[in-house]
Coordinates of C-alpha atoms in Angstrom, one line a residue:
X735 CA -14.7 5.1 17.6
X736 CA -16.6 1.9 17.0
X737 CA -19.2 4.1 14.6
X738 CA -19.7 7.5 17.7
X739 CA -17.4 10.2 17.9
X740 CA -16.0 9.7 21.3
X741 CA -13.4 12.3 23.4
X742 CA -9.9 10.4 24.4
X743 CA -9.9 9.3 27.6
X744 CA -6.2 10.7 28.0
X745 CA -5.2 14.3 27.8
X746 CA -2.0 13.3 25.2
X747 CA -2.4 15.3 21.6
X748 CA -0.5 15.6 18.5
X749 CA 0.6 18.5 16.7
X750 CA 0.2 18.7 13.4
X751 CA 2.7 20.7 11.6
X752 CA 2.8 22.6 7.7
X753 CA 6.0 20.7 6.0
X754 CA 5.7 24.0 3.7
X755 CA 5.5 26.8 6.8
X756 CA 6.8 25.0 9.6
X757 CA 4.1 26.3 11.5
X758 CA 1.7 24.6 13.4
X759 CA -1.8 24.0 11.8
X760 CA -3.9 22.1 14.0
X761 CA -3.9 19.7 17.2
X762 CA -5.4 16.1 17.2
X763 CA -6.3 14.5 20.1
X764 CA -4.3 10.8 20.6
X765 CA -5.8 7.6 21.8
X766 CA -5.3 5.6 24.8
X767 CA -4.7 2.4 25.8
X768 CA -8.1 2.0 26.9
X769 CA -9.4 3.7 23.8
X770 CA -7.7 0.8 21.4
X771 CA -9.1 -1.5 24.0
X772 CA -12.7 -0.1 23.4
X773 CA -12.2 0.1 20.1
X774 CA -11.2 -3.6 19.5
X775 CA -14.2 -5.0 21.7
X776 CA -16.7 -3.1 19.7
X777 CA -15.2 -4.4 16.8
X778 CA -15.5 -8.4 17.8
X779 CA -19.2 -7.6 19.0
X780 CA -19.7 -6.6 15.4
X781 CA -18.6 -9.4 13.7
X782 CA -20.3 -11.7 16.8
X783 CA -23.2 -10.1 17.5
X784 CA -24.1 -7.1 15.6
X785 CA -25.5 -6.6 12.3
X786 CA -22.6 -7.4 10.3
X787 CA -21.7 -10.7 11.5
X788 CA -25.1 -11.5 9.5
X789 CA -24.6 -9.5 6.2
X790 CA -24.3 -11.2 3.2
X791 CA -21.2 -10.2 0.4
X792 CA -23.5 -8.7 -1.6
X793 CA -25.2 -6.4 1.6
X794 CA -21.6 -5.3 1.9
X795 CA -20.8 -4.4 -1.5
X796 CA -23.9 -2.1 -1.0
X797 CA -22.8 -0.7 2.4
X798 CA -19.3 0.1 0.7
X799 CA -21.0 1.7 -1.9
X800 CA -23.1 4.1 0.6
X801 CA -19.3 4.6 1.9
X802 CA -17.9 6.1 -1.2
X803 CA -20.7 8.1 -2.1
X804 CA -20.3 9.9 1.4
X805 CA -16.5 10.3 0.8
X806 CA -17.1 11.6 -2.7
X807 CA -18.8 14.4 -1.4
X808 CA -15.3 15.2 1.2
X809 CA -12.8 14.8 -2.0
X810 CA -12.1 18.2 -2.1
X811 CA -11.9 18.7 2.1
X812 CA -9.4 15.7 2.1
X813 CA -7.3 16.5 -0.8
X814 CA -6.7 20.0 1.3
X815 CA -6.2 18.2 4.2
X816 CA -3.2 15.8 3.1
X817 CA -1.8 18.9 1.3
X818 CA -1.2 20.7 4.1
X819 CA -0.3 17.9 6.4
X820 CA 2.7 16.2 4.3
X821 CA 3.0 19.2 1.8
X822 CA 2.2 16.6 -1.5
X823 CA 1.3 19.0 -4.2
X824 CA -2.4 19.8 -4.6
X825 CA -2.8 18.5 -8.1
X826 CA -1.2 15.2 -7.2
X827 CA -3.4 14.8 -4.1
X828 CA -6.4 15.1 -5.7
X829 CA -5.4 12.6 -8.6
X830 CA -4.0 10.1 -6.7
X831 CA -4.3 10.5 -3.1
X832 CA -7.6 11.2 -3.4
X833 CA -9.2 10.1 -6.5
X834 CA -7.2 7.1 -6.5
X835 CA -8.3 6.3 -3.4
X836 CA -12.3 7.0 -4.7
X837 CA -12.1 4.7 -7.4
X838 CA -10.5 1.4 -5.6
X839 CA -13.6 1.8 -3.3
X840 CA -15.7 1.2 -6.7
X841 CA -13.2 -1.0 -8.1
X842 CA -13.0 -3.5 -4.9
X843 CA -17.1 -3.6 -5.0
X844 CA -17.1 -4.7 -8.5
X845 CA -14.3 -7.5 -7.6
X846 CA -15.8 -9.1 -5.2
X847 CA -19.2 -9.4 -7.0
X848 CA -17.0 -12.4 -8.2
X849 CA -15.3 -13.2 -5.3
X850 CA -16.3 -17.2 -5.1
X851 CA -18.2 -17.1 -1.7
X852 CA -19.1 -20.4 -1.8
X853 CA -17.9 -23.7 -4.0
X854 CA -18.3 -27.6 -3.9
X855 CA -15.6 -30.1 -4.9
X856 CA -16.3 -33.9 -5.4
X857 CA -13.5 -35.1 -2.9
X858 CA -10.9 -38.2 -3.6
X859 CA -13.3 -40.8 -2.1
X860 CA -16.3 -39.0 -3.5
X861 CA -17.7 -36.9 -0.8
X862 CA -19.1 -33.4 -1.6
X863 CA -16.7 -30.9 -0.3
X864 CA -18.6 -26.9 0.4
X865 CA -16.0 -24.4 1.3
X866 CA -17.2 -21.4 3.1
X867 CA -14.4 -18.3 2.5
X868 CA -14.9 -16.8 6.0
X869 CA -13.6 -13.1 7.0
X870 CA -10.6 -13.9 9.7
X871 CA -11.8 -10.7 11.9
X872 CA -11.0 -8.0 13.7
X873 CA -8.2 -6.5 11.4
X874 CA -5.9 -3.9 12.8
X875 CA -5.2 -1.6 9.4
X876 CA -1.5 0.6 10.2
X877 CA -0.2 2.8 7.9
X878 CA 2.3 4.5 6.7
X879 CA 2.1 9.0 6.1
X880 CA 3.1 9.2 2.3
X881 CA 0.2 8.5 0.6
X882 CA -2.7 7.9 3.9
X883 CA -5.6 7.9 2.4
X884 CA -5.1 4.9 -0.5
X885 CA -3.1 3.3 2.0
X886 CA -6.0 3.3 4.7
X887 CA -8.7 1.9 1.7
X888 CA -6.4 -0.4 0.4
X889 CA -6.5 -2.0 3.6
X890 CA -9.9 -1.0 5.2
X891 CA -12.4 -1.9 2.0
X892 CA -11.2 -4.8 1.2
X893 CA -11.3 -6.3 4.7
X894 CA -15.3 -5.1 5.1
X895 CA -15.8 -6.6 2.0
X896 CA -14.4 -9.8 3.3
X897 CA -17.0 -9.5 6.7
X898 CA -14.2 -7.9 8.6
X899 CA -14.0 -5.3 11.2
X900 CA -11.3 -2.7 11.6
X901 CA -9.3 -0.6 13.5
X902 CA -7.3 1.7 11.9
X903 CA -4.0 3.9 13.0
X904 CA -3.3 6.0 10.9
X905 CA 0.0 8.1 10.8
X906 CA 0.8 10.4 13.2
X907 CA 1.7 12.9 10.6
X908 CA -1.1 12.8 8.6
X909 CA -3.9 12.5 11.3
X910 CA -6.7 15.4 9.4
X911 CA -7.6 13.4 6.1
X912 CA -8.5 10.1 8.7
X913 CA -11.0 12.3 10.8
X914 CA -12.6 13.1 7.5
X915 CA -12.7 9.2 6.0
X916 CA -14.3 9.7 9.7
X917 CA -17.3 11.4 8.6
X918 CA -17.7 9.6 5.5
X919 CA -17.7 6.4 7.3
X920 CA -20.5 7.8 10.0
X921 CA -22.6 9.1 7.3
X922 CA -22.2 5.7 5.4
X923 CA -24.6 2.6 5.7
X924 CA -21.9 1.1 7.6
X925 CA -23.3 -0.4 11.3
X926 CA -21.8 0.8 14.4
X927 CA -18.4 -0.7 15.5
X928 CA -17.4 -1.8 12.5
X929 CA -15.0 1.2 12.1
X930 CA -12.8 3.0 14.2
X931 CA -10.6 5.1 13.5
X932 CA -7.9 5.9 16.2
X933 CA -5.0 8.7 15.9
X934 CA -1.7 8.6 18.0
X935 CA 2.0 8.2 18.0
X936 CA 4.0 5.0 17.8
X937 CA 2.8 4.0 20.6
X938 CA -0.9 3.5 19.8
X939 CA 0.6 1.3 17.1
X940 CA 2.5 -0.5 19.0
X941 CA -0.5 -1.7 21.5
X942 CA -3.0 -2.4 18.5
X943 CA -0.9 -4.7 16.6
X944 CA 0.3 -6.5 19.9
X945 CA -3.8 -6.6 20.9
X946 CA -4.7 -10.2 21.7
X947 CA -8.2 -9.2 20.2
X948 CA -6.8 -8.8 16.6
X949 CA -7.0 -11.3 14.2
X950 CA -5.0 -9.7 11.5
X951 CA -2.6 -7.0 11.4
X952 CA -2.0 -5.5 8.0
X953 CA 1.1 -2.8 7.8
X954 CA 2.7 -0.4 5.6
X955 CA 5.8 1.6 6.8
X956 CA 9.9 0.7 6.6
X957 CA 11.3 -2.7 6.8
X958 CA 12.4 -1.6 10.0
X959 CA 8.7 -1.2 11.7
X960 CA 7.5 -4.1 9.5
X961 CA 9.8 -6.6 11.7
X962 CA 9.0 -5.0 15.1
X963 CA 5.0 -5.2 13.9
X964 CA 5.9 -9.1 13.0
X965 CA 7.8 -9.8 15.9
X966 CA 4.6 -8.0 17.9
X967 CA 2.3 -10.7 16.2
X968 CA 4.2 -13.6 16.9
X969 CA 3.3 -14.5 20.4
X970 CA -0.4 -14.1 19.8
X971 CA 0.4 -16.4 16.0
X972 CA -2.1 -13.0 14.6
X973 CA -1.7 -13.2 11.0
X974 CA -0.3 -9.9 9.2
X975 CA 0.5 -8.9 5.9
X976 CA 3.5 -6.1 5.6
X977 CA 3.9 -4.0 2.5
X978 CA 7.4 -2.1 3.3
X979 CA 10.2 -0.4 1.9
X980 CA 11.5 -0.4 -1.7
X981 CA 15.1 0.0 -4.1
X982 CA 13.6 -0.4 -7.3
X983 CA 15.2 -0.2 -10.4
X984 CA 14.3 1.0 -14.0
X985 CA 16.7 -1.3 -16.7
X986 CA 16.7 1.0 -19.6
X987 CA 17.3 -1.0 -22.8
X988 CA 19.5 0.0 -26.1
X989 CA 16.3 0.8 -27.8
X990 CA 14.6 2.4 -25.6
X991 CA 14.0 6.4 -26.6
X992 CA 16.0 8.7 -23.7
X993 CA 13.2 11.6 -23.8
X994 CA 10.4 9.0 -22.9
X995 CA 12.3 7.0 -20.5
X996 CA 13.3 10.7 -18.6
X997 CA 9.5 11.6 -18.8
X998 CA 8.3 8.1 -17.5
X999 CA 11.0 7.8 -14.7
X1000 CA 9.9 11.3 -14.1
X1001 CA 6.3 10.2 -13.1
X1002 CA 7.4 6.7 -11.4
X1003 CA 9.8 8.3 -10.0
X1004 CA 9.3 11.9 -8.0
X1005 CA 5.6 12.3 -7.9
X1006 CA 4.6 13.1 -4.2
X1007 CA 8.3 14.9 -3.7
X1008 CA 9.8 10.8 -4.4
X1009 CA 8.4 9.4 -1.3
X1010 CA 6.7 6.7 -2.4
X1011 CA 7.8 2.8 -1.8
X1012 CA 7.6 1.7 -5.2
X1013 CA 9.7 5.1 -6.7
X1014 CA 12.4 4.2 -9.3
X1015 CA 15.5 5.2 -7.9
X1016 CA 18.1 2.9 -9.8
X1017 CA 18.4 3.9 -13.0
X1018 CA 20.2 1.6 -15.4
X1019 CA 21.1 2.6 -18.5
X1020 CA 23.4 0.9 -21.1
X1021 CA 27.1 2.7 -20.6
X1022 CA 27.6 3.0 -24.7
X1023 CA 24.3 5.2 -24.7
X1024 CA 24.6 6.7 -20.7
X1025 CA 25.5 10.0 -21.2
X1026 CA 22.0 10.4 -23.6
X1027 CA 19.9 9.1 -21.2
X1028 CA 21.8 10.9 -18.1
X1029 CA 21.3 14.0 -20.3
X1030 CA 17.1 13.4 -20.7
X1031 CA 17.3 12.8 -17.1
X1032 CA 18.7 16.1 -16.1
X1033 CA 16.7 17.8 -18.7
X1034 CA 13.6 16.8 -17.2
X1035 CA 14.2 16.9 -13.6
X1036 CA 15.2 20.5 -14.2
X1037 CA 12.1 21.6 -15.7
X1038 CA 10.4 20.6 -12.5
X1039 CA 8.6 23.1 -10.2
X1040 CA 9.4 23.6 -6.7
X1041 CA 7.1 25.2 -4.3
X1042 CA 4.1 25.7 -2.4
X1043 CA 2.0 22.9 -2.5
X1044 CA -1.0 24.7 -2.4
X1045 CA -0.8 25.8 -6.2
X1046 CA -1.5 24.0 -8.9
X1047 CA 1.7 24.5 -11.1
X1048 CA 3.6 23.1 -8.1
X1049 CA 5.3 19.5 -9.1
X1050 CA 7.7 19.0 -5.9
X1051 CA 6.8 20.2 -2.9
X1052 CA 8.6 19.6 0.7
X1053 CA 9.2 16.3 2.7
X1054 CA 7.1 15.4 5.4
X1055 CA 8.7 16.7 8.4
X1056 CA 12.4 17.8 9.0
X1057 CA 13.6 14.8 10.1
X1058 CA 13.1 13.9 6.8
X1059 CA 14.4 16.4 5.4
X1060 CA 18.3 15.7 7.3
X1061 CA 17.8 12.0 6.3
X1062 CA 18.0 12.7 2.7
X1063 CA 20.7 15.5 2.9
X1064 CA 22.8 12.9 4.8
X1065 CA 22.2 10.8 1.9
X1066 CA 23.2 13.0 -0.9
X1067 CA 26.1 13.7 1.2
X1068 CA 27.4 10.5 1.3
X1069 CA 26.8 10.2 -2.1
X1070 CA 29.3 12.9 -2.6
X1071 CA 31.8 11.1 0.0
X1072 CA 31.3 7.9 -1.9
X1073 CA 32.5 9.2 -5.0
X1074 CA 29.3 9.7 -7.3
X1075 CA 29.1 12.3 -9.5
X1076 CA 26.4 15.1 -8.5
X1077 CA 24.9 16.2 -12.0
X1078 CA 21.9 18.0 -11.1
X1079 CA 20.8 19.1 -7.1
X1080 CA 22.5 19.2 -4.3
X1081 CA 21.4 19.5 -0.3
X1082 CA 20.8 23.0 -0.4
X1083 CA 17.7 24.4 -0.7
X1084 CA 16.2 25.1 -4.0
X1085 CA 16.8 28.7 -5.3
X1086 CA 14.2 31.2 -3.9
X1087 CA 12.8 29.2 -1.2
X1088 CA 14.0 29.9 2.3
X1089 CA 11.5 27.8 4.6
X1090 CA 10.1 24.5 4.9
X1091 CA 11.4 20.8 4.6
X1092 CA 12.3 21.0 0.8
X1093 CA 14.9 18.5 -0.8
X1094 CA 16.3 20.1 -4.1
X1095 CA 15.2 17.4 -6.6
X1096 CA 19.1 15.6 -7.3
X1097 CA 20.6 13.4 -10.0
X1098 CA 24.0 11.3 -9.4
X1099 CA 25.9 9.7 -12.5
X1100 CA 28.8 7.0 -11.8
X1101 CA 27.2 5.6 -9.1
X1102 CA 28.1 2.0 -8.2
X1103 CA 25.1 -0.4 -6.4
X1104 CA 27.5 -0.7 -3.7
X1105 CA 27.2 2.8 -2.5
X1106 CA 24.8 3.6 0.2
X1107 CA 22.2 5.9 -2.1
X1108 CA 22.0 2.9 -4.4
X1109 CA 21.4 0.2 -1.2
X1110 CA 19.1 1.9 0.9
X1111 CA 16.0 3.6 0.6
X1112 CA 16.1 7.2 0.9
X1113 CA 12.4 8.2 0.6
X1114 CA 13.3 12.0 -1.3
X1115 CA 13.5 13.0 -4.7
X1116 CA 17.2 11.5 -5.4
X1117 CA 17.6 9.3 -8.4
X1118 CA 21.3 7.3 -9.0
X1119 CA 22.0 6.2 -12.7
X1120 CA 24.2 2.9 -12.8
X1121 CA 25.9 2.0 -16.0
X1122 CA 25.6 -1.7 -16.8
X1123 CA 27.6 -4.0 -20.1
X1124 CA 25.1 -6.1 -20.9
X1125 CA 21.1 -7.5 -20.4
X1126 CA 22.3 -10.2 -18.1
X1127 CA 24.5 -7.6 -15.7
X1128 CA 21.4 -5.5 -15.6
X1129 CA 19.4 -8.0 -14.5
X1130 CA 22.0 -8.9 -11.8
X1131 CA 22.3 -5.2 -10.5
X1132 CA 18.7 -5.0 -10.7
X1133 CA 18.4 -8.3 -8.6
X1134 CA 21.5 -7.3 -6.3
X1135 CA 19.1 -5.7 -3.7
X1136 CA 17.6 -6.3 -0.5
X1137 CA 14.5 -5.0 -1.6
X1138 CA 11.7 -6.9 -4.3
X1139 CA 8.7 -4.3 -4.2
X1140 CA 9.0 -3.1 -7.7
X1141 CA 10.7 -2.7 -11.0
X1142 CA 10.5 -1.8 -15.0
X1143 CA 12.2 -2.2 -17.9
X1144 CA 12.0 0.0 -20.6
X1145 CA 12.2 -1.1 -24.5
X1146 CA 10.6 -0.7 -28.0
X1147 CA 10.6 -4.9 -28.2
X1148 CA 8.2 -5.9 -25.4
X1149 CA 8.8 -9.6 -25.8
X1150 CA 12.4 -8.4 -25.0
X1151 CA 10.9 -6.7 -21.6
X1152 CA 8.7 -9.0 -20.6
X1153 CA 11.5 -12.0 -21.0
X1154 CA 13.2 -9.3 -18.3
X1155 CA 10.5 -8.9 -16.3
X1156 CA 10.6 -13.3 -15.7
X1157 CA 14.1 -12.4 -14.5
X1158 CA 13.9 -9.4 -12.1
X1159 CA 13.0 -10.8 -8.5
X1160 CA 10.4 -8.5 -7.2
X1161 CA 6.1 -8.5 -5.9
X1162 CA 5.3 -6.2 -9.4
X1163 CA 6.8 -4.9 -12.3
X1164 CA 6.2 -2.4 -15.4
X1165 CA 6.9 -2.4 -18.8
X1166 CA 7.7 0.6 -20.6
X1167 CA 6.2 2.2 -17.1
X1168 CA 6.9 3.0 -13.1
X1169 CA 4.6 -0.4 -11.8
X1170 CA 1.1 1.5 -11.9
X1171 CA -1.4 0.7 -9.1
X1172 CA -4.2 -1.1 -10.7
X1173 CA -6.9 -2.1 -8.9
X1174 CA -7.8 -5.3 -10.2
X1175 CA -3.7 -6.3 -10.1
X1176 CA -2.0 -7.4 -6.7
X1177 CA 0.2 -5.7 -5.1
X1178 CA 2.6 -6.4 -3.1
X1179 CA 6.6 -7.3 -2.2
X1180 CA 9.7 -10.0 -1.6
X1181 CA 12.6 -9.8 0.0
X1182 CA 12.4 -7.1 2.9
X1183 CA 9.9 -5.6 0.7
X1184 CA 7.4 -7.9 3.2
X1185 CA 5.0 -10.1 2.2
X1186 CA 1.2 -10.6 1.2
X1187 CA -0.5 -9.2 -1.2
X1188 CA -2.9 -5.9 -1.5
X1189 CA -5.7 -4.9 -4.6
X1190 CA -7.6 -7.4 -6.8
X1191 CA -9.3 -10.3 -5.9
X1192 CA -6.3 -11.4 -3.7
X1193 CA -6.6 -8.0 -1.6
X1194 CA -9.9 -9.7 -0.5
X1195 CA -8.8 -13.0 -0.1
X1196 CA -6.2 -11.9 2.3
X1197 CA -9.3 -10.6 4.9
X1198 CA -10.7 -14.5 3.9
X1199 CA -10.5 -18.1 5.9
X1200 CA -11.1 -21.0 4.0
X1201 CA -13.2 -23.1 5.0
X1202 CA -13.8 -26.9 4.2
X1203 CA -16.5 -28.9 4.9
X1204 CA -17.2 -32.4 3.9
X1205 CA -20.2 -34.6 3.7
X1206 CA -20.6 -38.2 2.9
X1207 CA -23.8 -38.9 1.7
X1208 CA -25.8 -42.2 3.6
X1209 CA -26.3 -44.8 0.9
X1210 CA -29.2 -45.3 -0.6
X1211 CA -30.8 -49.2 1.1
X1212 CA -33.8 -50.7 -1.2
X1213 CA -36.5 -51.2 0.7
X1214 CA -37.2 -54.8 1.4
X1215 CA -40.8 -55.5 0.1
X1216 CA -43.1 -56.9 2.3
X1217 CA -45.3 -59.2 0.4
X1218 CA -42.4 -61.8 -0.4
X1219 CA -42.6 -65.5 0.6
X1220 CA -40.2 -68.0 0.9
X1221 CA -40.3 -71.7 -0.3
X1222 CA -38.6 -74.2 1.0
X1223 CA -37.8 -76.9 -1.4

């Protein structure tokens, strides 16, 4: 905390517990109030008083830089870590929870080498008008279990690249991988109180975002938590930025091939066991062609390995805890009750596996967007196929949502899918692909999907105040010489 390794001052701890065993695997100490209290004054003295306050952009690009060098060196140790904490398959977590993770660090320093710091305007009446872009704080970083790590760095680089200090929370399921970004952090050129990093239940949350110290909250969780964190900010007006839940849908086109839509819906769509908020899970497919592209669906998902997540081959592995695990039976269940029709998975568990939070990977046909599996988010590997007439009624059931996080459309004419993409309501959208996180691109959602925007230059500029000062300059008087006479006449 604040740049020392420092004990809790309560005795409260969490347990961390294997999704794939169900056994315990290690025990976490949980902050205090007083702890989050510590931990936000060390981080205003840092941006008042301490070193940082006095950095320039480009001393922080090389501090950040000294930060990802140390967690290169832990890839390996963290990867491990969020495998067995959330059960995410170990080839995926080094990829992308990870390595992802790794190269946004790099990405963000070279982004803000452009970043304009510092501009003048001539102003309406002539005046010379200097902005300043200022960082807004002591930033309060919360996040959500499913992918911890690039959710922590999208949030915590950015904002030290702005001038910012920050306290993060990270999930109470996923509380290893933070104590390693941890030791990275302490063995990085970063100053003392410019980073803590605090684990807990709901309830450390819940004091942090509420802290009358914090400037800015930024948030990733459900659209449930996202209003209870806004609601939290509002007496205090602290600014936050919420990246929440997601119902996105995939508009397959006549022309598009069923074999790569399956594969690509595949990827988008039930990497990390389908718990990820911008997944596909409304597929909608022409109803003259469904059956094919229900067909390459099913094909695929079958073909998909179920396991431990410790082994490489492994492509789904459990959900994060068993609560979990019951929410998304209850959905496929209801799915049943409403009428679709099950074509591949069920709520059983998948053939020769008899512990551990696993959700058989599960396709429904005939499903309408009224049903619940097609409304809510269900955060599991469950995909719904909805057969549409036309481009305009796709665009309608693709719009027909209470979520805007993400979306694609998939066709062999991409002036065809872009002209969609103009019509589909949502933060981000793909092309003949899931929405991929690019570094340099924003991020972000409408809707209950939240608000604000996360990666490329406007992941910085969130951290950022604008400031504007003008200055009129005196006019310029001739001098009145000295050696003039005057003649009266």
């Amino acid at each position: 905390m604040g740049g020392a390794w420092s004990r809790s001052t309560g005795e409260t701890s969490l347990e961390v517990i294997s999704p794939h065993t169900e056994q315990a695997i290690a025990r976490v100490a949980a902050a205090t109030e007083p702890d989050i209290d510590a931990a936000v004054l060390a981080a205003r003295e840092a941006i008042t008083v301490g070193p940082w306050a006095r950095t320039s952009p480009a001393e922080r690009i090389t501090a950040v830089r000294s930060l990802a060098t140390s967690y290169e060196s832990r890839q390996p140790d963290i990867a491990r870590a969020i495998t067995e904490s959330i059960g995410a398959p170990a080839a995926f977590a080094r990829r992308a929870q990870v390595g992802l993770p790794l190269m946004m660090m790099r990405a963000f320093c070279d982004v803000a080498q452009h970043v304009p710091w510092r501009e003048e305007r001539i102003g309406l009446y002539g005046k010379t008008i200097h902005l300043r872009r200022e960082p807004v704080g002591v930033v309060a970083a919360v996040v959500a279990w499913n992918m911890p790590q690039f959710l922590i760095i999208t949030k915590l680089v950015p904002a030290l690249l702005a001038g910012c200090s920050v306290v993060v929370k990270p999930a109470q399921e996923a509380p290893l991988d933070a104590l390693l970004l941890a030791e990275a952090i302490a063995d990085s050129d970063l100053p003392p109180g410019v980073v803590s990093v605090l684990n807990g239940d709901a309830s450390v949350g819940r004091h942090l975002v509420a802290h009358p110290g914090v400037d800015k909250v930024s948030f990733t969780g459900s659209t449930a938590a996202g209003k209870a964190v806004a609601a939290a900010c509002a007496p205090n007006l602290t600014r936050v930025g919420l990246e929440l839940g997601g119902k996105s849908a995939a508009i397959v086109l006549a022309d598009a091939d069923p074999e790569n839509v399956a594969s690509g819906i595949r990827t988008a769509s039930l990497s990390n066991s389908g718990q990820i908020c911008n997944a596909l899970t409304r597929i909608l497919v022409p109803a003259a062609r469904q059956h094919e592209y229900i067909d390459a669906l099913a094909a695929e998902m079958a073909g998909l390995t179920i396991g431990d997540p410790a082994l490489d081959e492994t492509q789904v592995g459990p959900l994060v805890t068993r609560r979990q695990q019951r929410r998304v039976r209850e959905y496929i269940d209801s799915a049943h009750a409403e009428g679709a029709r099950a074509v591949l998975g069920g709520s059983d568990m998948p053939p020769g596996i008899d512990r551990g939070w696993y959700v058989r990977p599960t396709l429904f046909a005939e499903v309408h967007n009224s049903m619940r599996i097609a409304r809510e988010e269900i955060f599991g590997p469950v995909l719904s196929v909805i057969a549409y007439r036309d481009t305009d009624e796709a665009i309608d059931i693709a719009n027909d949502s209470d979520y805007g996080l993400a979306g694609s459309v998939w066709t062999g004419d991409i002036d065809q899918g872009l002209a969609v993409a103009d019509r589909v309501r949502t933060g981000t959208f793909g092309v003949n692909e899931g929405y991929t996180m690019d570094p340099l691109a924003p991020f972000g959602g409408v809707k209950a999907s939240g608000y604000g925007r996360e990666l490329g230059r406007e992941g910085i500029e969130g951290y950022l105040d604008t400031k504007s000062v003008s200055v009129d300059t005196p006019p310029i008087r001739q001098p009145i010489p000295h050696n003039r006479t005057h003649h009266h006449q």
